[in-house]
Short mmCIF file of C-alpha atoms and ligand atoms in Angstrom, two decimals:
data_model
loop_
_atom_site.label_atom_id
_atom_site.label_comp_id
_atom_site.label_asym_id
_atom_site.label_seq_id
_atom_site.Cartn_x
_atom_site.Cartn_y
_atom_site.Cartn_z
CA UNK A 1344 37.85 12.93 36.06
CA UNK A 1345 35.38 16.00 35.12
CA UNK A 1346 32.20 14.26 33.30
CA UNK A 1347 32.29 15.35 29.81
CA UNK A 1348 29.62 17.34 28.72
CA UNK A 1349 28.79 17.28 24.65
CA UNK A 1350 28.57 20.66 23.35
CA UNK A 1351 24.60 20.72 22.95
CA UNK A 1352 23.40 18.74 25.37
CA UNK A 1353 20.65 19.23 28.17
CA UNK A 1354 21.91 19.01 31.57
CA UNK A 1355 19.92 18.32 34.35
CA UNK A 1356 20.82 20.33 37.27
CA UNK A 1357 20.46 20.50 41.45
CA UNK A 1358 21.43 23.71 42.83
CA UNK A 1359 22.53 23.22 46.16
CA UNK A 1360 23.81 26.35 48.76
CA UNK A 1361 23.16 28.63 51.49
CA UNK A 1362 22.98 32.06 49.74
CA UNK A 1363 24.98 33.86 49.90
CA UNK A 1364 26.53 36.61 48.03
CA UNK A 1365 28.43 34.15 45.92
CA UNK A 1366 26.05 31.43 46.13
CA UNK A 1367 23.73 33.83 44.01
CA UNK A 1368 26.80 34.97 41.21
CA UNK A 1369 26.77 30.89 40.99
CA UNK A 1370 23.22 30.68 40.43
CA UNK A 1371 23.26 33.68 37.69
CA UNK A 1372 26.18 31.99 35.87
CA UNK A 1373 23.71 28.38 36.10
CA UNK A 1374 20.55 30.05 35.19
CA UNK A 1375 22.54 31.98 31.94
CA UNK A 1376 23.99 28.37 30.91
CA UNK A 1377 22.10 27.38 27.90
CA UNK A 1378 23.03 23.70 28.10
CA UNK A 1379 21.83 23.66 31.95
CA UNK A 1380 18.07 22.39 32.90
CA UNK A 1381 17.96 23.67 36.75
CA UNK A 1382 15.45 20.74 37.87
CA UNK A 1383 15.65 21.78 41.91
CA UNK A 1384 17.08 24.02 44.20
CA UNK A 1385 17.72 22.91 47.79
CA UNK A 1386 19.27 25.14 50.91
CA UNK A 1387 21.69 24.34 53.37
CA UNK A 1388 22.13 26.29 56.42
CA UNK A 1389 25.92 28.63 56.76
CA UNK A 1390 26.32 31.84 55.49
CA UNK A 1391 22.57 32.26 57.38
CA UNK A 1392 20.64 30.02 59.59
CA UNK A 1393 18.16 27.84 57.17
CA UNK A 1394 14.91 30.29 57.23
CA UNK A 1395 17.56 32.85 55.76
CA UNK A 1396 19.10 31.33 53.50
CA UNK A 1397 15.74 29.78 52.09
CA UNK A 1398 13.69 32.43 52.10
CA UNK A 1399 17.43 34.30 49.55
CA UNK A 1400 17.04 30.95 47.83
CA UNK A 1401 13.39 31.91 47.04
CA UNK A 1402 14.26 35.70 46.53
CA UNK A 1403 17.27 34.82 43.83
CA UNK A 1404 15.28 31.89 41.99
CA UNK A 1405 12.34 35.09 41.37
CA UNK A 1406 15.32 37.37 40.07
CA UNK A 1407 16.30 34.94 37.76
CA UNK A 1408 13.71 33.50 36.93
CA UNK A 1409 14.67 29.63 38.01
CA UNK A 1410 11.03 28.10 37.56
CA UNK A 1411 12.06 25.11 39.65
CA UNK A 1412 11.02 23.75 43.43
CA UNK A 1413 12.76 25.22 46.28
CA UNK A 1414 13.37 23.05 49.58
CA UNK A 1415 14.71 23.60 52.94
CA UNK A 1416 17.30 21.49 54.38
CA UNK A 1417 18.34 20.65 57.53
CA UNK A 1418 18.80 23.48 60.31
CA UNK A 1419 22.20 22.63 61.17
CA UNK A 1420 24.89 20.01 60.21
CA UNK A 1421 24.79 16.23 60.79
CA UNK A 1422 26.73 15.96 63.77
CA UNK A 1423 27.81 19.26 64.54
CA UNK A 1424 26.82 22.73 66.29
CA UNK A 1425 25.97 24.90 63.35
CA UNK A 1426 29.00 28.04 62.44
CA UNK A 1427 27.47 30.90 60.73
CA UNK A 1428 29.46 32.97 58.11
CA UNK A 1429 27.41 36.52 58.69
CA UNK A 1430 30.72 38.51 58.89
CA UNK A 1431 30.87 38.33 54.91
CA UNK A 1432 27.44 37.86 54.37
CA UNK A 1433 25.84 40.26 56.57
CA UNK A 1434 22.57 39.86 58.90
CA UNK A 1435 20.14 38.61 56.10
CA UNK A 1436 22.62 36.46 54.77
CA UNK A 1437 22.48 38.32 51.28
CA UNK A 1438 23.00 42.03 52.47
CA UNK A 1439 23.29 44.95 49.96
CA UNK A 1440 21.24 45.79 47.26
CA UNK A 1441 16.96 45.50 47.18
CA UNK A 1442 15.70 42.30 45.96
CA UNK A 1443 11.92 41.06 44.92
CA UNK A 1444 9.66 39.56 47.26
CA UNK A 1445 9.58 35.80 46.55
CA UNK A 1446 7.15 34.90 44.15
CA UNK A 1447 7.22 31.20 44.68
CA UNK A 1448 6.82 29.13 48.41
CA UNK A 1449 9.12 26.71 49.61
CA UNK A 1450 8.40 22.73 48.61
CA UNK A 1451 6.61 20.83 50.95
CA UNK A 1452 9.74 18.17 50.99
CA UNK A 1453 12.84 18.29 52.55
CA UNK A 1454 15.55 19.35 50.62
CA UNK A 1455 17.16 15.63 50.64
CA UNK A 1456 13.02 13.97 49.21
CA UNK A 1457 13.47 16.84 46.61
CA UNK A 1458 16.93 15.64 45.53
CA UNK A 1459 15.46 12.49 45.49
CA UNK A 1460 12.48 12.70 43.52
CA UNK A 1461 14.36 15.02 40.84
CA UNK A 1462 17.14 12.51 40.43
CA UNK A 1463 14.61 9.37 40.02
CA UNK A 1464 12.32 11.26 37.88
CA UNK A 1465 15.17 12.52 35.55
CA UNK A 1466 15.62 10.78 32.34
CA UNK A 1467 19.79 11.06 32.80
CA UNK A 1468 22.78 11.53 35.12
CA UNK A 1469 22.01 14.73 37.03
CA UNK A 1470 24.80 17.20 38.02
CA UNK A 1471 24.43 18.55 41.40
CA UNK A 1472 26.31 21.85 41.98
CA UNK A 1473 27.01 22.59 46.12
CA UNK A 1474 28.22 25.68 47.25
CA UNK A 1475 27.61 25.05 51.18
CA UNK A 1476 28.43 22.71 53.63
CA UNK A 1477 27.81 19.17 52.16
CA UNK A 1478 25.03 18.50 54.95
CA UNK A 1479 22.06 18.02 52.01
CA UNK A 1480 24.25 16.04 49.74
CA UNK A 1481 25.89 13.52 52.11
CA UNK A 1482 22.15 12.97 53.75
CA UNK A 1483 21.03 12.55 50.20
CA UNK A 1484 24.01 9.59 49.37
CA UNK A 1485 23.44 8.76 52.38
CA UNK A 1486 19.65 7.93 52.29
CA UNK A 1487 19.79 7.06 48.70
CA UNK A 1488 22.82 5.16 47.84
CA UNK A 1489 20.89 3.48 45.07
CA UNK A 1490 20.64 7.00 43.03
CA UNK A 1491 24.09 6.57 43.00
CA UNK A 1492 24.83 5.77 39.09
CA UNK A 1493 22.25 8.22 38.21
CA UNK A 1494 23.92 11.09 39.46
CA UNK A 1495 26.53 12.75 36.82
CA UNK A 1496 28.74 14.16 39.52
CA UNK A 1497 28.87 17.01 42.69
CA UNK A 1498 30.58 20.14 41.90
CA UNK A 1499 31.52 21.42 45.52
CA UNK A 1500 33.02 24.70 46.75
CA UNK A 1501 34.85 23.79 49.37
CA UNK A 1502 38.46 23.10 51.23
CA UNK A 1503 41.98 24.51 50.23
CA UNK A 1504 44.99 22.05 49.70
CA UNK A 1505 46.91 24.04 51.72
CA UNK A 1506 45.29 26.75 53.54
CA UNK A 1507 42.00 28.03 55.60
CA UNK A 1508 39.71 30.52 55.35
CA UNK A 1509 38.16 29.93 58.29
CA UNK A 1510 41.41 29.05 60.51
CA UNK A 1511 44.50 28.48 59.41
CA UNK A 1512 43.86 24.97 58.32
CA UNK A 1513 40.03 24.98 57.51
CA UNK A 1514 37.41 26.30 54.62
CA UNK A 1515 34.12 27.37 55.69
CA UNK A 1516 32.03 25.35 54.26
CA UNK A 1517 34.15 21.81 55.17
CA UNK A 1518 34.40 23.04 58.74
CA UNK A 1519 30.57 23.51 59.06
CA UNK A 1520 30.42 20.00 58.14
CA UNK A 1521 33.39 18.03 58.08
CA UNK A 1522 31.79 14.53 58.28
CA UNK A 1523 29.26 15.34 55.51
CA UNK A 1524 32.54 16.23 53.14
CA UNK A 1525 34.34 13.20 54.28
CA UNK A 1526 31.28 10.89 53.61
CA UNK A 1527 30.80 12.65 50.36
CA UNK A 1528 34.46 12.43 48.97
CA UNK A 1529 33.95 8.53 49.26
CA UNK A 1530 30.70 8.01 48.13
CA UNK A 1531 32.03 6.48 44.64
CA UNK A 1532 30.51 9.62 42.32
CA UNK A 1533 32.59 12.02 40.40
CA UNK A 1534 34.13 15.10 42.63
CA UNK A 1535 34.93 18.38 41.13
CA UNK A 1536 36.16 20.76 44.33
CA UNK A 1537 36.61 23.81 43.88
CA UNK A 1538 38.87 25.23 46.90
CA UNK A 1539 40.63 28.26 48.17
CA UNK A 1540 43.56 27.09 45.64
CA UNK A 1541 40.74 28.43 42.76
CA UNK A 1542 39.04 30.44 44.38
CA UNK A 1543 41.51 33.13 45.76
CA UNK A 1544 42.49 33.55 42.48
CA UNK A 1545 38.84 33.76 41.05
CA UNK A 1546 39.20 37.68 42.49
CA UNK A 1547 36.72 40.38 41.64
CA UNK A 1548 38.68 44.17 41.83
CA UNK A 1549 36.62 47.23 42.01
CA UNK A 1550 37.18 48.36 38.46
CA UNK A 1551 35.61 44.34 37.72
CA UNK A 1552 32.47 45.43 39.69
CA UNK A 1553 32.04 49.15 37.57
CA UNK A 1554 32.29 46.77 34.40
CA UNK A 1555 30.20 44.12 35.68
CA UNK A 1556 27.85 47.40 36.35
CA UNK A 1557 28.11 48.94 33.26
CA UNK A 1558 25.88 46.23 30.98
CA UNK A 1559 23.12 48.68 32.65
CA UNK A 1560 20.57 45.95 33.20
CA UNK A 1561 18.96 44.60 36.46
CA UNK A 1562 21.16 41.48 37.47
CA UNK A 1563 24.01 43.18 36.05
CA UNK A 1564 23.18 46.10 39.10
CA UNK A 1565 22.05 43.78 41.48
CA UNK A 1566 25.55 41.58 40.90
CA UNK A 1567 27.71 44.92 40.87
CA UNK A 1568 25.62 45.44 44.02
CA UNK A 1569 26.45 41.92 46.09
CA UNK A 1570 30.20 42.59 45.17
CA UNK A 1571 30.39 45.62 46.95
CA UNK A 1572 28.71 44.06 49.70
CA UNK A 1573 30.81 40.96 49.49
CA UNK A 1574 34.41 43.06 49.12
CA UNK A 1575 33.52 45.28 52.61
CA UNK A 1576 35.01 42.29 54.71
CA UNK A 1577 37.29 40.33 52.28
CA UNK A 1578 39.36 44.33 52.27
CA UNK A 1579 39.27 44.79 55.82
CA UNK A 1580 41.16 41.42 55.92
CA UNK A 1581 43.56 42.84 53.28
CA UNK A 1582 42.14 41.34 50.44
CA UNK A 1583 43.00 44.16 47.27
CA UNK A 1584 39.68 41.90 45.21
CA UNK A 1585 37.03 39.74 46.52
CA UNK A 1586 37.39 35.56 45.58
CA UNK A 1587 34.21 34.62 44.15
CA UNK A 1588 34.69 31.25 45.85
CA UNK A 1589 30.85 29.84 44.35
CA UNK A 1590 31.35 30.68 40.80
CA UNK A 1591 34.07 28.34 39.99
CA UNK A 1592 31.70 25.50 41.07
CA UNK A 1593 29.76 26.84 38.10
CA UNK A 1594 32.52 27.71 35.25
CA UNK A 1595 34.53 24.67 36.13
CA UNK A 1596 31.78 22.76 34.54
CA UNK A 1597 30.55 25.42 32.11
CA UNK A 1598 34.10 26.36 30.88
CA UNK A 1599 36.91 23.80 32.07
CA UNK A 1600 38.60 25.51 29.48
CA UNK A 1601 39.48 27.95 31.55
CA UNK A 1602 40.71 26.69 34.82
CA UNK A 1603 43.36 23.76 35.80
CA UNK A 1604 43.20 20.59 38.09
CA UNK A 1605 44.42 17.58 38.75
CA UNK A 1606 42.86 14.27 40.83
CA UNK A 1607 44.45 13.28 43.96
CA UNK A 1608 43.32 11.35 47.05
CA UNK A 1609 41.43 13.79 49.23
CA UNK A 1610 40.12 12.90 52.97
CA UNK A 1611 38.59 15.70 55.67
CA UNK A 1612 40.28 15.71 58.96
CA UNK A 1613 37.38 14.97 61.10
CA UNK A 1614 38.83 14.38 64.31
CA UNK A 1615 41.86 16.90 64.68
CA UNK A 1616 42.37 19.69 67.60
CA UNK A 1617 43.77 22.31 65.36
CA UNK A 1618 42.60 20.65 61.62
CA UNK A 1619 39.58 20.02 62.06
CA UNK A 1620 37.61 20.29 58.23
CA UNK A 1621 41.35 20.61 56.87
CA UNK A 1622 41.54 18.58 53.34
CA UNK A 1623 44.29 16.40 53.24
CA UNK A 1624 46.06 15.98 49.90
CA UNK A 1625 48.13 13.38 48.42
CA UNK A 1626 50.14 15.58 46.60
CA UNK A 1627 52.56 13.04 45.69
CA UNK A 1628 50.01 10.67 43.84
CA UNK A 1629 51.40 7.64 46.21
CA UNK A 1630 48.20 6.10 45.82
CA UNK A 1631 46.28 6.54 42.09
CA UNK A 1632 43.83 3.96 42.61
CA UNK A 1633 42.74 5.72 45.65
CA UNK A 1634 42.10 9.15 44.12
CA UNK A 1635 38.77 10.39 44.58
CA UNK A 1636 38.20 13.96 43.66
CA UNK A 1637 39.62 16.57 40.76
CA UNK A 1638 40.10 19.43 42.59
CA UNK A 1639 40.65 22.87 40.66
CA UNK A 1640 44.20 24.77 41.33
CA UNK A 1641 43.82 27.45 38.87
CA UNK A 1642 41.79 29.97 36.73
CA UNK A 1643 42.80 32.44 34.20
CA UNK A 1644 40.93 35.47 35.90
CA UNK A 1645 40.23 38.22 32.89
CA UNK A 1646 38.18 35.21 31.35
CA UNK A 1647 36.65 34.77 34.54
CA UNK A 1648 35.41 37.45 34.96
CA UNK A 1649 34.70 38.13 31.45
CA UNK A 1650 31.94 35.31 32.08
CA UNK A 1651 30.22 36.85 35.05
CA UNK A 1652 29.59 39.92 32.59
CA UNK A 1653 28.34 37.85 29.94
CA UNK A 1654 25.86 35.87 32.18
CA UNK A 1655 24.61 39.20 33.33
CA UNK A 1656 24.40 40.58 29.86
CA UNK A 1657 21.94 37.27 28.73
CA UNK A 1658 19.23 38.88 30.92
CA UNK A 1659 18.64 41.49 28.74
CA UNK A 1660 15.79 43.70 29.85
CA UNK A 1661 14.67 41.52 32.36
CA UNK A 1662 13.03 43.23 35.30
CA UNK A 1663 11.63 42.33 38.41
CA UNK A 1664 10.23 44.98 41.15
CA UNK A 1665 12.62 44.65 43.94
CA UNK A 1666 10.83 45.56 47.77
C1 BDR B 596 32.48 29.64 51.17
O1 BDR B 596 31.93 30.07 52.40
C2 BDR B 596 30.79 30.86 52.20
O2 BDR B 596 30.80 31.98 53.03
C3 BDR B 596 30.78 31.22 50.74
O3 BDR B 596 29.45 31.33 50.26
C4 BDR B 596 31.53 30.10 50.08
O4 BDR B 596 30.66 29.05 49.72
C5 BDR B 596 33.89 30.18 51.05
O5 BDR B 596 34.71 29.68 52.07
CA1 CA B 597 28.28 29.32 49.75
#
């Protein structure tokens, strides 16, 4: 169920999160993609509270170099109180190392108008990549169902088939929004999720970060800089490496090669005392017709993180004076 990109084509590309330590290795491995056009970039509120995460958004996009418009979404979920994920992603939302001052302001649109105009105004399908809660996206679908057929599909970090992250039956960024997910998974686009099944095998070891390190440019430092940050909690929980949950929204696409999935029928437990923002999995494939997302299970991780260096690498001498 992936949409099959042709090997030299222009893809054009909504970058949708709440950076984020991963959020921003995701938007390095977009911005090094030669096939990918990054039209917008739009913020959700999670790891931070929304003037946090936007005003990282703004911080990574002049890092990087992403010459697109930046908007704010909402300040907390559709329905819900919002949960903030600081413990991993400290009280800026993107502690560690020194970044540059923004050089670009935030769009005077919301973050849904933005994902509106970009889609309508692009001459093709557009992928949208989300790495947060689904709070932009579903308000997007749902405001806009007619941009429907002109959007390619939604890569999503999000969920695990059988496990939390969060609690022992939820992912982060489902719980924060459960209904937006939910809404999202039956929408009638293509869904590529990315969960904990991926993800916690996507892991980044300390000897990764000193190679990541040693290409000796900027990103490359600043990268090697938001692992450390990122491992601190992920070892006090035991973790030996750090999943770089955000990422395999990105390579997934990039380099499917590399990772294995299957479709199944997916819903969000929405309602549940002890589940709530647990997937739910047919596992069994009782019902084909019904099965609405490919959702990644594996990832071979010396190619994985083979990639991150190589992104990082494609900089070159790119430098940016950090405050
Ligand atoms: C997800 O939660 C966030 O903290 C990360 O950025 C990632 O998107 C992992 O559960
Ligand atoms: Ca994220």
């Amino acid at each position: 169920m992936l949409y099959p990109y042709k090997d030299n084509e222009t893809i054009p590309v909504i970058l949708d999160g709440d950076p984020g330590h991963d959020d921003a290795i995701a938007w390095v491995l977009a911005k090094a993609e030669p096939r990918f056009d990054i039209r917008a970039v739009t913020v959700t509120a999670g790891n931070q509270t929304i003037d946090k995460t936007s005003l990282n958004a703004r911080r990574i996009c002049t890092l990087l170099g992403i010459d697109a418009p930046i908007a704010a979404g909402r300040e907390r979920p559709i329905l819900r109180d919002l949960v903030l994920g600081s413990v991993f992603h400290g009280v800026s939302g993107l502690d560690g190392p020194k970044l540059p001052a923004p050089a670009m302001e935030l769009s005077e649109l919301s973050a849904v108008e933005l994902m509106a105009k970009t889609i309508k105004e692009a001459e093709k399908p557009v992928t949208i990549i989300a790495t947060g809660a689904q709070t932009n996206t579903a308000s997007l679908l749902l405001a806009h169902p007619e941009l429907k057929e002109k959007i390619a599909q939604i890569s999503i970090m999000g969920g695990g088939l059988r496990t939390g992250n969060w609690n022992p039956a939820a992912e982060f960024n489902i719980l924060v929004d459960p209904e937006a997910a939910q809404y999202e998974f039956h929408a009638g686009i293509p869904v590529n999720l990315c969960g904990l099944d991926v993800t916690e095998r996507a892991l980044i070891y300390p000897e990764n970060i000193e190679d990541i390190r040693s290409v000796g440019n900027q990103v490359s430092q600043i990268v090697a800089g938001w692992l450390d940050f990122f491992s601190i909690h992920h070892h006090e929980l035991g973790y030996k490496g750090a999943p770089l949950h955000d990422p395999c929204a990105v390579l997934s696409l990039t380099h499917p090669e590399i990772f294995q999935g299957d479709d199944f029928e997916v819903n969000v437990e929405t309602q549940g005392e002890y589940c709530r923002g647990a997937i739910v999995v047919d596992f069994m494939h009782r019902n084909p017709e019904k099965e609405n997302v490919h959702c990644v299970m594996d990832v071979d991780q010396p190619k994985f993180v083979a990639l991150i260096k190589e992104a990082c690498r494609s900089y070159g001498d790119r430098e940016v004076p950090v405050v």
